[in-house]
Short mmCIF file of C-alpha atoms in Angstrom, two decimals:
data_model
loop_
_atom_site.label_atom_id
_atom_site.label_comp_id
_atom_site.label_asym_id
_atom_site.label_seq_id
_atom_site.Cartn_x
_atom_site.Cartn_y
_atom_site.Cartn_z
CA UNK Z 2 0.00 0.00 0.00
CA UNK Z 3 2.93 2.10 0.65
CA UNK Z 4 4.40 1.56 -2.46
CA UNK Z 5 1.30 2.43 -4.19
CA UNK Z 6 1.39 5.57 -2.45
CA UNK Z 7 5.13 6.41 -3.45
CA UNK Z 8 4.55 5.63 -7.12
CA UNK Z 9 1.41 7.82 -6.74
CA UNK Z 10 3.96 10.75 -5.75
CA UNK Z 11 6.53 9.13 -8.06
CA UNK Z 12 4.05 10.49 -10.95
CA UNK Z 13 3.16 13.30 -9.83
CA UNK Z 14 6.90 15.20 -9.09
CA UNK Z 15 7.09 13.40 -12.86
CA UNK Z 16 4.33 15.69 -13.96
CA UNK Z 17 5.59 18.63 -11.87
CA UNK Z 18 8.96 18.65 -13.77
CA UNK Z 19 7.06 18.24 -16.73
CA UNK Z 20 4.56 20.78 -16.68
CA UNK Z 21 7.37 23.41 -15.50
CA UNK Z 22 9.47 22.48 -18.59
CA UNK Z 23 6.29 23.08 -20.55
CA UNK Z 24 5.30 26.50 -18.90
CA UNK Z 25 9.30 27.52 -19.54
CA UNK Z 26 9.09 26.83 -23.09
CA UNK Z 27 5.69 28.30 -23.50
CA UNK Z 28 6.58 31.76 -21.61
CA UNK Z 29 10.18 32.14 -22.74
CA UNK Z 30 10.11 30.64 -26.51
CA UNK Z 31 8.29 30.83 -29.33
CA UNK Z 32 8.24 26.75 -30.20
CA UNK Z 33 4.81 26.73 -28.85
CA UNK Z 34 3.23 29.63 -30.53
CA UNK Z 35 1.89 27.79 -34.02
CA UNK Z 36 0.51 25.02 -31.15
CA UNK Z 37 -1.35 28.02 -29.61
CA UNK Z 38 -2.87 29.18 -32.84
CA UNK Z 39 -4.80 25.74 -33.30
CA UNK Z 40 -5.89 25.13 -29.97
CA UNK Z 41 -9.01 27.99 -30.56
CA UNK Z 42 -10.21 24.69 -32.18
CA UNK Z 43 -11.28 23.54 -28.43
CA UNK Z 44 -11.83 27.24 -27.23
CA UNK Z 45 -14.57 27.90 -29.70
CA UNK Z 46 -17.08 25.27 -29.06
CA UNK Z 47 -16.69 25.63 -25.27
CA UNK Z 48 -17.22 29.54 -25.69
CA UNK Z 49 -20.17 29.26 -27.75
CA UNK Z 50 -22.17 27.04 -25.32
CA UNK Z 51 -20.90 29.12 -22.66
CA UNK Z 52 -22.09 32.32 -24.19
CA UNK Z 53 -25.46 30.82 -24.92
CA UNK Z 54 -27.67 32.27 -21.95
CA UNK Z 55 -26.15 35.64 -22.83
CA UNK Z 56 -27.13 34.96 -26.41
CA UNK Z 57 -30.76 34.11 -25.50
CA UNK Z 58 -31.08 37.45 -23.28
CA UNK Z 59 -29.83 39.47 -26.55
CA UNK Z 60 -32.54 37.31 -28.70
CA UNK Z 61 -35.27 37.82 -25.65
CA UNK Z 62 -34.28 41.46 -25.99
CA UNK Z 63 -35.04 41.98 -29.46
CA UNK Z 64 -38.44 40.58 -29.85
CA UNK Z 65 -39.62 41.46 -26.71
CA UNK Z 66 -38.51 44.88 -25.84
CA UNK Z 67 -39.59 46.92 -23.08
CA UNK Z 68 -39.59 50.35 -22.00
CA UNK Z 69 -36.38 50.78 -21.17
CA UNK Z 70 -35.00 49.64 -24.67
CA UNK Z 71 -37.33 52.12 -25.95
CA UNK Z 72 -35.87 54.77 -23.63
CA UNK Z 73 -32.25 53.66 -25.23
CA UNK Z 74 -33.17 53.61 -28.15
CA UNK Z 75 -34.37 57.48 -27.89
CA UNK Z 76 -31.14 58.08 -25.87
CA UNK Z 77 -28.85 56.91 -28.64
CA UNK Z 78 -30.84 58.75 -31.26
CA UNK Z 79 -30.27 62.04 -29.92
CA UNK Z 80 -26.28 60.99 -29.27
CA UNK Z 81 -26.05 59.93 -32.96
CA UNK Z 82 -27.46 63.51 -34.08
CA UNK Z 83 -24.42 65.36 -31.62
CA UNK Z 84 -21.87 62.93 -32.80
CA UNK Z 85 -23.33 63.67 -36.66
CA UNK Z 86 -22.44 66.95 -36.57
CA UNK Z 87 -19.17 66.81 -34.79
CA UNK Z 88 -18.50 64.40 -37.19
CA UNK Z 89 -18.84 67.21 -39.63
CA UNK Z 90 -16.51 69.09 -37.91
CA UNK Z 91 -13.90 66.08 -37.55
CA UNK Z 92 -13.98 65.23 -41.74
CA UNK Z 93 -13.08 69.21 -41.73
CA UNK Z 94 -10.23 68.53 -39.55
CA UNK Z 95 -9.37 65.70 -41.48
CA UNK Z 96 -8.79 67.53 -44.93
CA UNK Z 97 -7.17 70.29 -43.29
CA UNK Z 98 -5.00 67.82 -41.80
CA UNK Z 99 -4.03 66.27 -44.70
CA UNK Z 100 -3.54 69.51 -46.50
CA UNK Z 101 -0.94 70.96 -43.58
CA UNK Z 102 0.50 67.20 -44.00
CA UNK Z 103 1.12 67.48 -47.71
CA UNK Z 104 2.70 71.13 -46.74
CA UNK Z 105 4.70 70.07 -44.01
CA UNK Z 106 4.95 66.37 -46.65
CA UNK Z 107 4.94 64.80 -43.70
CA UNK Z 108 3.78 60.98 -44.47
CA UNK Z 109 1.73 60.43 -40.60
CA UNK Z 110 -2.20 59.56 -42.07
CA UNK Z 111 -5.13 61.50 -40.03
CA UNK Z 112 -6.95 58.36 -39.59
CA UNK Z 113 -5.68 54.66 -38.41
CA UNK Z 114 -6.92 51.37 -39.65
CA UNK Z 115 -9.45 49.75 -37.46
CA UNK Z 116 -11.00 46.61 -37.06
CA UNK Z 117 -14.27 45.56 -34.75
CA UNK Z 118 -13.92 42.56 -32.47
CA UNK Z 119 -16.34 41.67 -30.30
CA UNK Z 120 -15.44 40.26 -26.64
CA UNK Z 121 -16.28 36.78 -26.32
CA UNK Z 122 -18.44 36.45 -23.05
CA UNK Z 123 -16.20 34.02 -21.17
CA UNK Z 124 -15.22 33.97 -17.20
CA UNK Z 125 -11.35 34.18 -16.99
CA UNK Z 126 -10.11 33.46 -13.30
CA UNK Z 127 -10.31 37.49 -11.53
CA UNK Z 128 -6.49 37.74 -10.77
CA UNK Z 129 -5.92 37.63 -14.64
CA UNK Z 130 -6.94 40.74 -16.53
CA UNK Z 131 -7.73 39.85 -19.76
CA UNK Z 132 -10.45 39.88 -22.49
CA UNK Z 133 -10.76 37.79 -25.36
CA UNK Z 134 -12.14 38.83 -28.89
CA UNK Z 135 -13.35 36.72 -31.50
CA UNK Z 136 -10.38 37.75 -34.06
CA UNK Z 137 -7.33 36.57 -34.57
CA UNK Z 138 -4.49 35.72 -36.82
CA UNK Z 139 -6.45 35.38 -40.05
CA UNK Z 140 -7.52 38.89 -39.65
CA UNK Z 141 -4.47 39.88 -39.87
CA UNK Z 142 -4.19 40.82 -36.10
CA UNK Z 143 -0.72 40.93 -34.48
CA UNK Z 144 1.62 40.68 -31.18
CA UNK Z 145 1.28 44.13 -29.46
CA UNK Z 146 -1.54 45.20 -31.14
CA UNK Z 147 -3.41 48.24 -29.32
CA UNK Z 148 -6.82 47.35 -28.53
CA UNK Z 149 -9.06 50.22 -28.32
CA UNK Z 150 -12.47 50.81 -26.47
CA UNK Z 151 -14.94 53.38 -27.84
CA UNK Z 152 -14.03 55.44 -24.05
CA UNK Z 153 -10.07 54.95 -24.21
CA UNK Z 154 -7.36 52.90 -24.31
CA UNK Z 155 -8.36 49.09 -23.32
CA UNK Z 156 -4.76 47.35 -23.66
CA UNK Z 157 -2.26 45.37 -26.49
CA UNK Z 158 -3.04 42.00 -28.04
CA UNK Z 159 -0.64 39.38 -26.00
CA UNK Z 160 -1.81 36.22 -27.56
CA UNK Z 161 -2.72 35.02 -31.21
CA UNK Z 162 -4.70 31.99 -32.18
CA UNK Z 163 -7.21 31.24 -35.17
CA UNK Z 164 -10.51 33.45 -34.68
CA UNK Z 165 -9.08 34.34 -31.43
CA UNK Z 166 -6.79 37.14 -29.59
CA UNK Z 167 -6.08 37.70 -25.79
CA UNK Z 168 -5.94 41.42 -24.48
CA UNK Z 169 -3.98 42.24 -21.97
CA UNK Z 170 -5.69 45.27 -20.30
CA UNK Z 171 -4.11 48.12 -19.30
CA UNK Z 172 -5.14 47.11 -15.65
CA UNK Z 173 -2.46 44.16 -15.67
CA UNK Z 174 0.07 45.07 -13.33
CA UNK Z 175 2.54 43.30 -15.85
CA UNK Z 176 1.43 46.52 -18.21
CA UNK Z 177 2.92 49.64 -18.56
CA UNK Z 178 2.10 52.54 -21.48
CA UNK Z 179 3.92 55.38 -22.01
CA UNK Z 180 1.48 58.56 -21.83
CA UNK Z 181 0.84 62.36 -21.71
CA UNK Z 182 -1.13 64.50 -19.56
CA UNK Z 183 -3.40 66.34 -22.26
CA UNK Z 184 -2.80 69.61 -20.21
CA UNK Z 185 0.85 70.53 -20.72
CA UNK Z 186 2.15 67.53 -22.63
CA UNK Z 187 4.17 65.82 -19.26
CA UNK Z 188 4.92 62.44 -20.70
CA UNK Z 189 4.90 59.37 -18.31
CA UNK Z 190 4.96 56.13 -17.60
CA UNK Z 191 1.33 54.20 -16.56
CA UNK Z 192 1.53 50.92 -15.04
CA UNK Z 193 -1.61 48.57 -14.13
CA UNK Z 194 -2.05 48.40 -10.77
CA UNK Z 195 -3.39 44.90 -10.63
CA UNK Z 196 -7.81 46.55 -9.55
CA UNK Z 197 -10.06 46.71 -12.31
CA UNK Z 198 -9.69 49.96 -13.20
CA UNK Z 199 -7.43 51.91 -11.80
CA UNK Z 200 -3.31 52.72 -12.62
CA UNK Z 201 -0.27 53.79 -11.37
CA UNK Z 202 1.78 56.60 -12.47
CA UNK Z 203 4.71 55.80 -9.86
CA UNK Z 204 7.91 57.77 -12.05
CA UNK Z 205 6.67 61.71 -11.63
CA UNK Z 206 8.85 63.49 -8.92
CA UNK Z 207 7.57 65.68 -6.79
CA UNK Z 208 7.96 68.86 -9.03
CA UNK Z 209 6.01 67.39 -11.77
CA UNK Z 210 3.27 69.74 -12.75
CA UNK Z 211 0.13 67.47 -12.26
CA UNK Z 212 -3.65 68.12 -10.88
CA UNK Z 213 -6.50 65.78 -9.75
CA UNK Z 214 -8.45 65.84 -12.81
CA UNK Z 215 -5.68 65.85 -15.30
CA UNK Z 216 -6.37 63.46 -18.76
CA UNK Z 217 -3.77 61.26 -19.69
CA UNK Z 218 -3.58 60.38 -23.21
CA UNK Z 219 -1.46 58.20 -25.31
CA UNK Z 220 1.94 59.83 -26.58
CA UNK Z 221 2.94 57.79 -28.85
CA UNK Z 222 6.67 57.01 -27.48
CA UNK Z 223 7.72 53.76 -28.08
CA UNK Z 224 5.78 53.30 -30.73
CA UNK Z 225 3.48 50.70 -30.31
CA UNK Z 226 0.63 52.43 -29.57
CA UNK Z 227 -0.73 55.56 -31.69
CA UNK Z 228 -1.07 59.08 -30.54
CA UNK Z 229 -4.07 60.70 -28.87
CA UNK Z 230 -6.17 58.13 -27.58
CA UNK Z 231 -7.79 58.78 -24.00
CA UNK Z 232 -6.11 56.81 -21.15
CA UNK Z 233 -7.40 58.08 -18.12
CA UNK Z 234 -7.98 60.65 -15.66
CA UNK Z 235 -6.31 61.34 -12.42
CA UNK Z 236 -8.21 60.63 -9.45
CA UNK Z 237 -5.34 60.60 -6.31
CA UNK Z 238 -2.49 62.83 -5.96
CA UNK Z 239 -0.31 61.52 -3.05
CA UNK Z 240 2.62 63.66 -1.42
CA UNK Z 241 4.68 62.19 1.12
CA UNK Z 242 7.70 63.99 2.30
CA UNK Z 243 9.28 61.12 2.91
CA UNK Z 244 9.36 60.08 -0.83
CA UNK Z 245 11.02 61.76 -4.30
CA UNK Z 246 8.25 60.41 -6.05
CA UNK Z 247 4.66 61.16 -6.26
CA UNK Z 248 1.88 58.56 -5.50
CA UNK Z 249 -0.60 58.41 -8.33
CA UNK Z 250 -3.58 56.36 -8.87
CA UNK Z 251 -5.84 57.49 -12.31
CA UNK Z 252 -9.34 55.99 -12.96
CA UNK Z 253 -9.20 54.41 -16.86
CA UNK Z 254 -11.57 56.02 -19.31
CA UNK Z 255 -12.25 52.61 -20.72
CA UNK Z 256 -15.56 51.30 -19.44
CA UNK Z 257 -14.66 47.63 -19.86
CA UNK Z 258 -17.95 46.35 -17.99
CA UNK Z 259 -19.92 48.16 -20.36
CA UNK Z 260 -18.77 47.68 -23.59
CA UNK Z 261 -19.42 45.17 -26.04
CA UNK Z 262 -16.95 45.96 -29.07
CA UNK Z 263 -13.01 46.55 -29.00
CA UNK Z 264 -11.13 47.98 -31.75
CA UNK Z 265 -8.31 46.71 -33.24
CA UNK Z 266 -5.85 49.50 -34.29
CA UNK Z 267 -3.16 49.44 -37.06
CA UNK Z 268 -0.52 51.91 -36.13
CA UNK Z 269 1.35 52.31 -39.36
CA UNK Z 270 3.87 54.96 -37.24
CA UNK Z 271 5.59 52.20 -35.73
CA UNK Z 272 8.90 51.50 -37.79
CA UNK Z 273 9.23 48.74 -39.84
CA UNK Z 274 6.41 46.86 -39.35
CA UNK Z 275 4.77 46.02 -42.15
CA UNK Z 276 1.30 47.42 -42.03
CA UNK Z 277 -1.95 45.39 -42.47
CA UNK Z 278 -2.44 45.04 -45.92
CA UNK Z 279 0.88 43.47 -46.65
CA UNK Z 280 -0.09 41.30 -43.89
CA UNK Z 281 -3.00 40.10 -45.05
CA UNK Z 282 -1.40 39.66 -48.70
CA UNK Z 283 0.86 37.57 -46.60
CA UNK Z 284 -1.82 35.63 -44.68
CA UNK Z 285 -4.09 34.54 -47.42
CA UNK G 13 -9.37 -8.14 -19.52
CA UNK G 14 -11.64 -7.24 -22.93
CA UNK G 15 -14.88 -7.34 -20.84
CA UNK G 16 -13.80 -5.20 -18.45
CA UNK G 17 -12.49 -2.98 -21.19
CA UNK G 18 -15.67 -2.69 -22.69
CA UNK G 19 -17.43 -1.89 -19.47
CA UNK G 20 -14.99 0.87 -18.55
CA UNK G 21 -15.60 2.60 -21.50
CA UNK G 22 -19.10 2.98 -20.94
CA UNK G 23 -17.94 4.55 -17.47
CA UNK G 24 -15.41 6.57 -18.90
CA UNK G 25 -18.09 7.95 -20.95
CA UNK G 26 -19.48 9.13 -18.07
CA UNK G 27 -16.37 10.84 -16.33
CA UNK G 28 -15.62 12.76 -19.05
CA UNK G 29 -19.22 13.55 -19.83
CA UNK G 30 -18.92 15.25 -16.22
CA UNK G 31 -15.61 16.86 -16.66
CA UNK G 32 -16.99 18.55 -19.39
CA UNK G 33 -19.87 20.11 -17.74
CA UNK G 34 -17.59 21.25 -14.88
CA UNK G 35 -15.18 22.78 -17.81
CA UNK G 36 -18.17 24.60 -18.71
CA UNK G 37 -19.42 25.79 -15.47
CA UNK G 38 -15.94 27.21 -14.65
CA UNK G 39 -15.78 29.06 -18.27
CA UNK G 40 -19.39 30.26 -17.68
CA UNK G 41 -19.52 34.45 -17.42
CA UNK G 42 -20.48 35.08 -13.94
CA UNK G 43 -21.54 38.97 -12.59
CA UNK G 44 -19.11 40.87 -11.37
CA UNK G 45 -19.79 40.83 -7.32
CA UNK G 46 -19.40 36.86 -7.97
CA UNK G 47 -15.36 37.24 -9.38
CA UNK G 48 -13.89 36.20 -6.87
CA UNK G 49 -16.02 33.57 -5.32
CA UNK G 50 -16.52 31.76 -8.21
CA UNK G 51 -16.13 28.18 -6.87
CA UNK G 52 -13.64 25.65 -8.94
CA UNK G 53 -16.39 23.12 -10.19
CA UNK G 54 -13.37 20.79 -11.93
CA UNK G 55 -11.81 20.33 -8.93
CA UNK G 56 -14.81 19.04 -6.92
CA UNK G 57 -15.79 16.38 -9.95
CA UNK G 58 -11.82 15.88 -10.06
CA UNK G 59 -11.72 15.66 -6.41
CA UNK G 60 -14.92 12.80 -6.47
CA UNK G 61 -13.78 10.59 -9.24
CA UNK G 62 -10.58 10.26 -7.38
CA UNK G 63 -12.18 9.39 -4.61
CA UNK G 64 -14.51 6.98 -6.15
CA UNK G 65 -12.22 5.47 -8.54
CA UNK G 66 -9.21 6.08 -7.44
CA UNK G 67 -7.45 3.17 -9.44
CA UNK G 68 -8.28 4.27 -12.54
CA UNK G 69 -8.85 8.34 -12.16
CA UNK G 70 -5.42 9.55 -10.86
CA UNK G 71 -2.64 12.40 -11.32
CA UNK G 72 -2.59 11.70 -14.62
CA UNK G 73 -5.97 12.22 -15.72
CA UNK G 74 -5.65 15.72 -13.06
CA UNK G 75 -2.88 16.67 -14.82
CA UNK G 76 -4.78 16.23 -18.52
CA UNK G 77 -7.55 18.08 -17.12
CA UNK G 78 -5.53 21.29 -15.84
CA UNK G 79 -4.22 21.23 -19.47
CA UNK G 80 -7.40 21.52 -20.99
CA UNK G 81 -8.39 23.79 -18.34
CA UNK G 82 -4.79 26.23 -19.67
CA UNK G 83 -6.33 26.10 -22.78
CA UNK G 84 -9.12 26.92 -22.13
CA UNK G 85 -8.47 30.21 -19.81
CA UNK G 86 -5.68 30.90 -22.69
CA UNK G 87 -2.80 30.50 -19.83
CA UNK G 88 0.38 29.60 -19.76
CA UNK G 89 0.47 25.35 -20.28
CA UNK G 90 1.19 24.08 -17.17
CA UNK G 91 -0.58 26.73 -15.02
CA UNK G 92 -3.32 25.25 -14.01
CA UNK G 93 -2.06 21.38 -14.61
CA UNK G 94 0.66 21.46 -11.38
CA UNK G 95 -2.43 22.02 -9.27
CA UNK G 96 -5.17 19.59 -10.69
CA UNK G 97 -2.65 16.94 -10.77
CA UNK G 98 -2.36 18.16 -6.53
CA UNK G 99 -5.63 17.58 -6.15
CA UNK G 100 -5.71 14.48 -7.64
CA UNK G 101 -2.87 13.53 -5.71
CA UNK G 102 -3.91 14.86 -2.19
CA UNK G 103 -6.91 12.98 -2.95
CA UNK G 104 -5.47 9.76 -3.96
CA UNK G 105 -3.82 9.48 -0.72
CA UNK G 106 -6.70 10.77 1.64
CA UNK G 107 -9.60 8.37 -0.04
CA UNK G 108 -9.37 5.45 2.74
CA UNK G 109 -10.18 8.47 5.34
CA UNK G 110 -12.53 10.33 3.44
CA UNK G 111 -14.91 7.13 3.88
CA UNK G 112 -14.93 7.61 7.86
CA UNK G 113 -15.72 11.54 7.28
CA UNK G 114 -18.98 13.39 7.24
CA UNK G 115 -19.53 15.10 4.66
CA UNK G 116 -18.34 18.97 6.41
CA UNK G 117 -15.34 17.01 7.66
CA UNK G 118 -14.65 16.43 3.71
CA UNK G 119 -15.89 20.26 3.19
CA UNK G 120 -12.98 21.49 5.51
CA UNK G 121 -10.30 18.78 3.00
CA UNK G 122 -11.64 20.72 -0.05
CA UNK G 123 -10.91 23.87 1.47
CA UNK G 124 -7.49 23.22 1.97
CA UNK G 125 -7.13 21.61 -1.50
CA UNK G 126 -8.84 24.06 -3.40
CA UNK G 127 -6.43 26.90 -1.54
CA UNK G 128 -3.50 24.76 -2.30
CA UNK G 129 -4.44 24.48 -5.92
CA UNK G 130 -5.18 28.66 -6.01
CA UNK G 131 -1.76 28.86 -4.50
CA UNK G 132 -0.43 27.17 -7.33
CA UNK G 133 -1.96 28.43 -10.27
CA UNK G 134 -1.62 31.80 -8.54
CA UNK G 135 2.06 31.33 -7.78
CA UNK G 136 2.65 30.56 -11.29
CA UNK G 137 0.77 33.83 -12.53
CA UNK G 138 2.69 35.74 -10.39
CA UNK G 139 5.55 34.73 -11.48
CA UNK G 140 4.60 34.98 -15.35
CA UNK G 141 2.83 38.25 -15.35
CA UNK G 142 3.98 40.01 -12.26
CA UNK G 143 0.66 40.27 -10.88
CA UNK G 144 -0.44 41.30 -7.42
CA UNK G 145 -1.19 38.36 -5.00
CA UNK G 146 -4.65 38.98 -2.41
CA UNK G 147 -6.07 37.14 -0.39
CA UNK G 148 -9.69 37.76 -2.08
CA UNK G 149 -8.64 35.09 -4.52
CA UNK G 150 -8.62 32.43 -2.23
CA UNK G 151 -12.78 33.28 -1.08
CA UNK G 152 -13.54 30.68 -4.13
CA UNK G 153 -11.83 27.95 -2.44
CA UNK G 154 -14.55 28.87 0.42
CA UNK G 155 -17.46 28.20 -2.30
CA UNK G 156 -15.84 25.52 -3.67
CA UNK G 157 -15.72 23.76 -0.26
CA UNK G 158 -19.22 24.68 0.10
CA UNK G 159 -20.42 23.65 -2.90
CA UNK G 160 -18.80 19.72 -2.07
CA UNK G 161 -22.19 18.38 -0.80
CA UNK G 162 -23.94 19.39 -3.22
CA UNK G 163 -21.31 17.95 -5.96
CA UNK G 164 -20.84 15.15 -3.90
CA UNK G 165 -24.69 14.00 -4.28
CA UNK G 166 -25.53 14.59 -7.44
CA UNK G 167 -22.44 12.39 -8.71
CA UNK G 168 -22.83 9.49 -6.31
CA UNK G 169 -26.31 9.53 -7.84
CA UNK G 170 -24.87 9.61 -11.59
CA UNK G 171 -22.19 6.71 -10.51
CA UNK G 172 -25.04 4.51 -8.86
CA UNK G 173 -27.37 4.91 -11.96
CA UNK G 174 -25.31 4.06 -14.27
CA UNK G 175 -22.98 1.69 -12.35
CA UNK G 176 -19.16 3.69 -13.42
CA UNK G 177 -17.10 0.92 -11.67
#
């Protein structure tokens, strides 16, 4: 009986050593990665049953509305009319742009190339924040990739499969993003501070010129992710005398709870990388 | 040999039939008060089929299962297999006891296996993506243990129906 019990642990430190080899060659190569494309194959079917209840609500929804939908409904009629006409204004901006562009011949486009993802409605474990969309590699999307909310900045693409991409949100304490408060152009370093939406600015001394309220948008450095997008807004200014740097908590502008839909962004500024329809000339 | 063969299968059927479903129930979208007490529903069925078959489910078949279960949550491969192939292990070596137990006296063993496998698969997260390590994370391994009655049951019903041997 004892020696049942010893080859019992027997296979299980085997598995231990095993599964650690495994995790080190999945986090730390790349032999894994065309494995990781494929296995979507088991993802999707689980997904879709899971996501049937929510399914059935949205069905439920449409042929039986109620009051409230109707209230929406009215609600996001009179938005669309505002964001018509600033629209206007915005294609104004956008040939004027391009005019002072091909003056200053300057080759940065006014507008990037998008694509719409939807999140898959799936329960990831809380400690881990991530989304997943239902796009992936044969849309062309890539490693890094900025994923954008219609509110702000959601996070970068950190895993590729068939019909499938992970987002790691901006939340992630593993993520940082360099930014710039939209006040007086201070550029900074974000990093995720781990709570579902709030981050860290933890490298601005204690002479920075910052205010509660401040918006922190994208800048651009490092070149991953494209300039101008909203971030987030300071909430906490911290001063302790004790420290050379200031404590800094901002909410994100991202509403991830309430939206549906995550763009994909192409950011052609970042050097040498192809852009997206070489990829998908590669792809197909 | 063949006989037996045969009849296993029909049993196996019904282990993995049950897996599944727990796969499921752990992927399902919960609201957001319920993050982090959503209870581990493949380690209780792991947890049972050890105990009620422990010669034939084992830290093998944990260790497939937290595989599927990495896949799954898109994590690292390995993550979540170290601690399903615990569970199966802790339970494994505890299933002569587990018979004298009543069934809270089993709640309070799930507790502490369910923690040790969030300690794990936590551990390894940390480690991975740097993340921050609470102690809210380990509430679900208070549902979970809750939840073992319940689990418990329902499968001992399944087993008896059907006759898994």
């Amino acid at each position: 009986m004892s020696n049942d019990r010893s080859t019992v642990i027997y296979r299980f430190m085997m598995l231990v050593v095993l599964s650690v080899a495994l995790m080190i060659i999945d986090h730390r190569s790349e032999l894994l990665r065309t494995v990781k494309i494929v296995t979507p194959v088991i993802n999707i079917p689980f997904e879709s049953v899971v996501g049937l209840p929510g399914r059935a609500r949205l069905f439920m929804e449409r042929y039986y509305p109620d009051n409230t939908l109707h209230d929406r409904f009215a609600e996001l009629k009179k938005k669309q009319v505002v964001l018509e006409i600033k629209l206007q204004q915005y294609d104004a901006l956008i040939k004027e742009n391009r005019r002072l562009s091909t003056l200053l011949s300057a080759s940065k486009k006014a507008g990037d190339e998008v694509l719409l993802t939807e999140i898959i409605d799936v329960g990831l474990e809380p400690f881990s924040h991530k989304i997943v969309v239902n796009r992936g590699i044969e849309s062309g999307v890539y490693l890094g990739q900025p994923a954008i909310a219609p509110l702000g900045v959601l996070g970068q693409v950190s895993e590729l499969g068939y019909r499938r991409s992970v987002i790691t949100l901006i939340t992630d304490s593993s993520h940082g993003l360099p930014v710039q408060v939209e006040r007086n152009g201070l550029r900074t370093i974000v990093k995720g501070s781990g709570s579902s939406d709030k981050i860290e600015l933890p490298f601005l001394d204690r002479q920075a010129d910052i205010q509660q309220g401040d918006v922190l948008i994208t800048s651009g450095m490092g070149g991953r992710f494209p300039v101008g997008y909203k971030v987030a807004e300071v909430t906490e200014i911290v001063k302790d005398a004790n420290e050379a740097f200031l404590n800094i908590t901002a909410n994100t502008s991202a509403q991830i709870n309430f939206s549906k839909e995550v763009l994909l962004v192409w950011n052609d500024d970042r050097p040498g990388f192809p852009s997206r329809s070489s990829m998908r000339g590669r792809t197909q | 040999m063949r006989q037996r063969g045969g009849h296993g299968r029909r049993g196996s059927g019904v282990i993995v039939f049950t897996v599944v479903i727990a796969l499921l129930l752990n992927l399902a979208p919960y609201p957001d008060w319920m993050q982090n007490v959503r209870p581990d529903w493949v380690t209780l069925v792991l947890f049972y089929w050890c105990l009620a078959l422990p010669t034939r489910v084992g830290v093998g078949c944990g260790w497939v299962i937290g595989i599927v279960l990495d896949v799954l949550y898109y994590s690292v491969l390995g993550q979540h297999a170290i601690g399903k192939a615990f569970v199966a292990l802790i339970a494994l070596i505890v299933h002569r006891r587990m018979r004298m137990y009543h069934l809270w006296q089993q709640c309070v063993v799930i507790f502490f296996v369910a923690s040790a496998d969030i300690a794990c698969t936590l551990w390894i997260y940390h480690i991975t993506n740097n993340t921050e390590i609470k102690a809210v994370y380990w509430l679900s391994a208070l549902t979970t243990a809750l939840l073992w009655p319940v689990i418990y049951t329902v499968l001992r019903f399944i087993r008896q129906r059907i006759g898994v041997s």
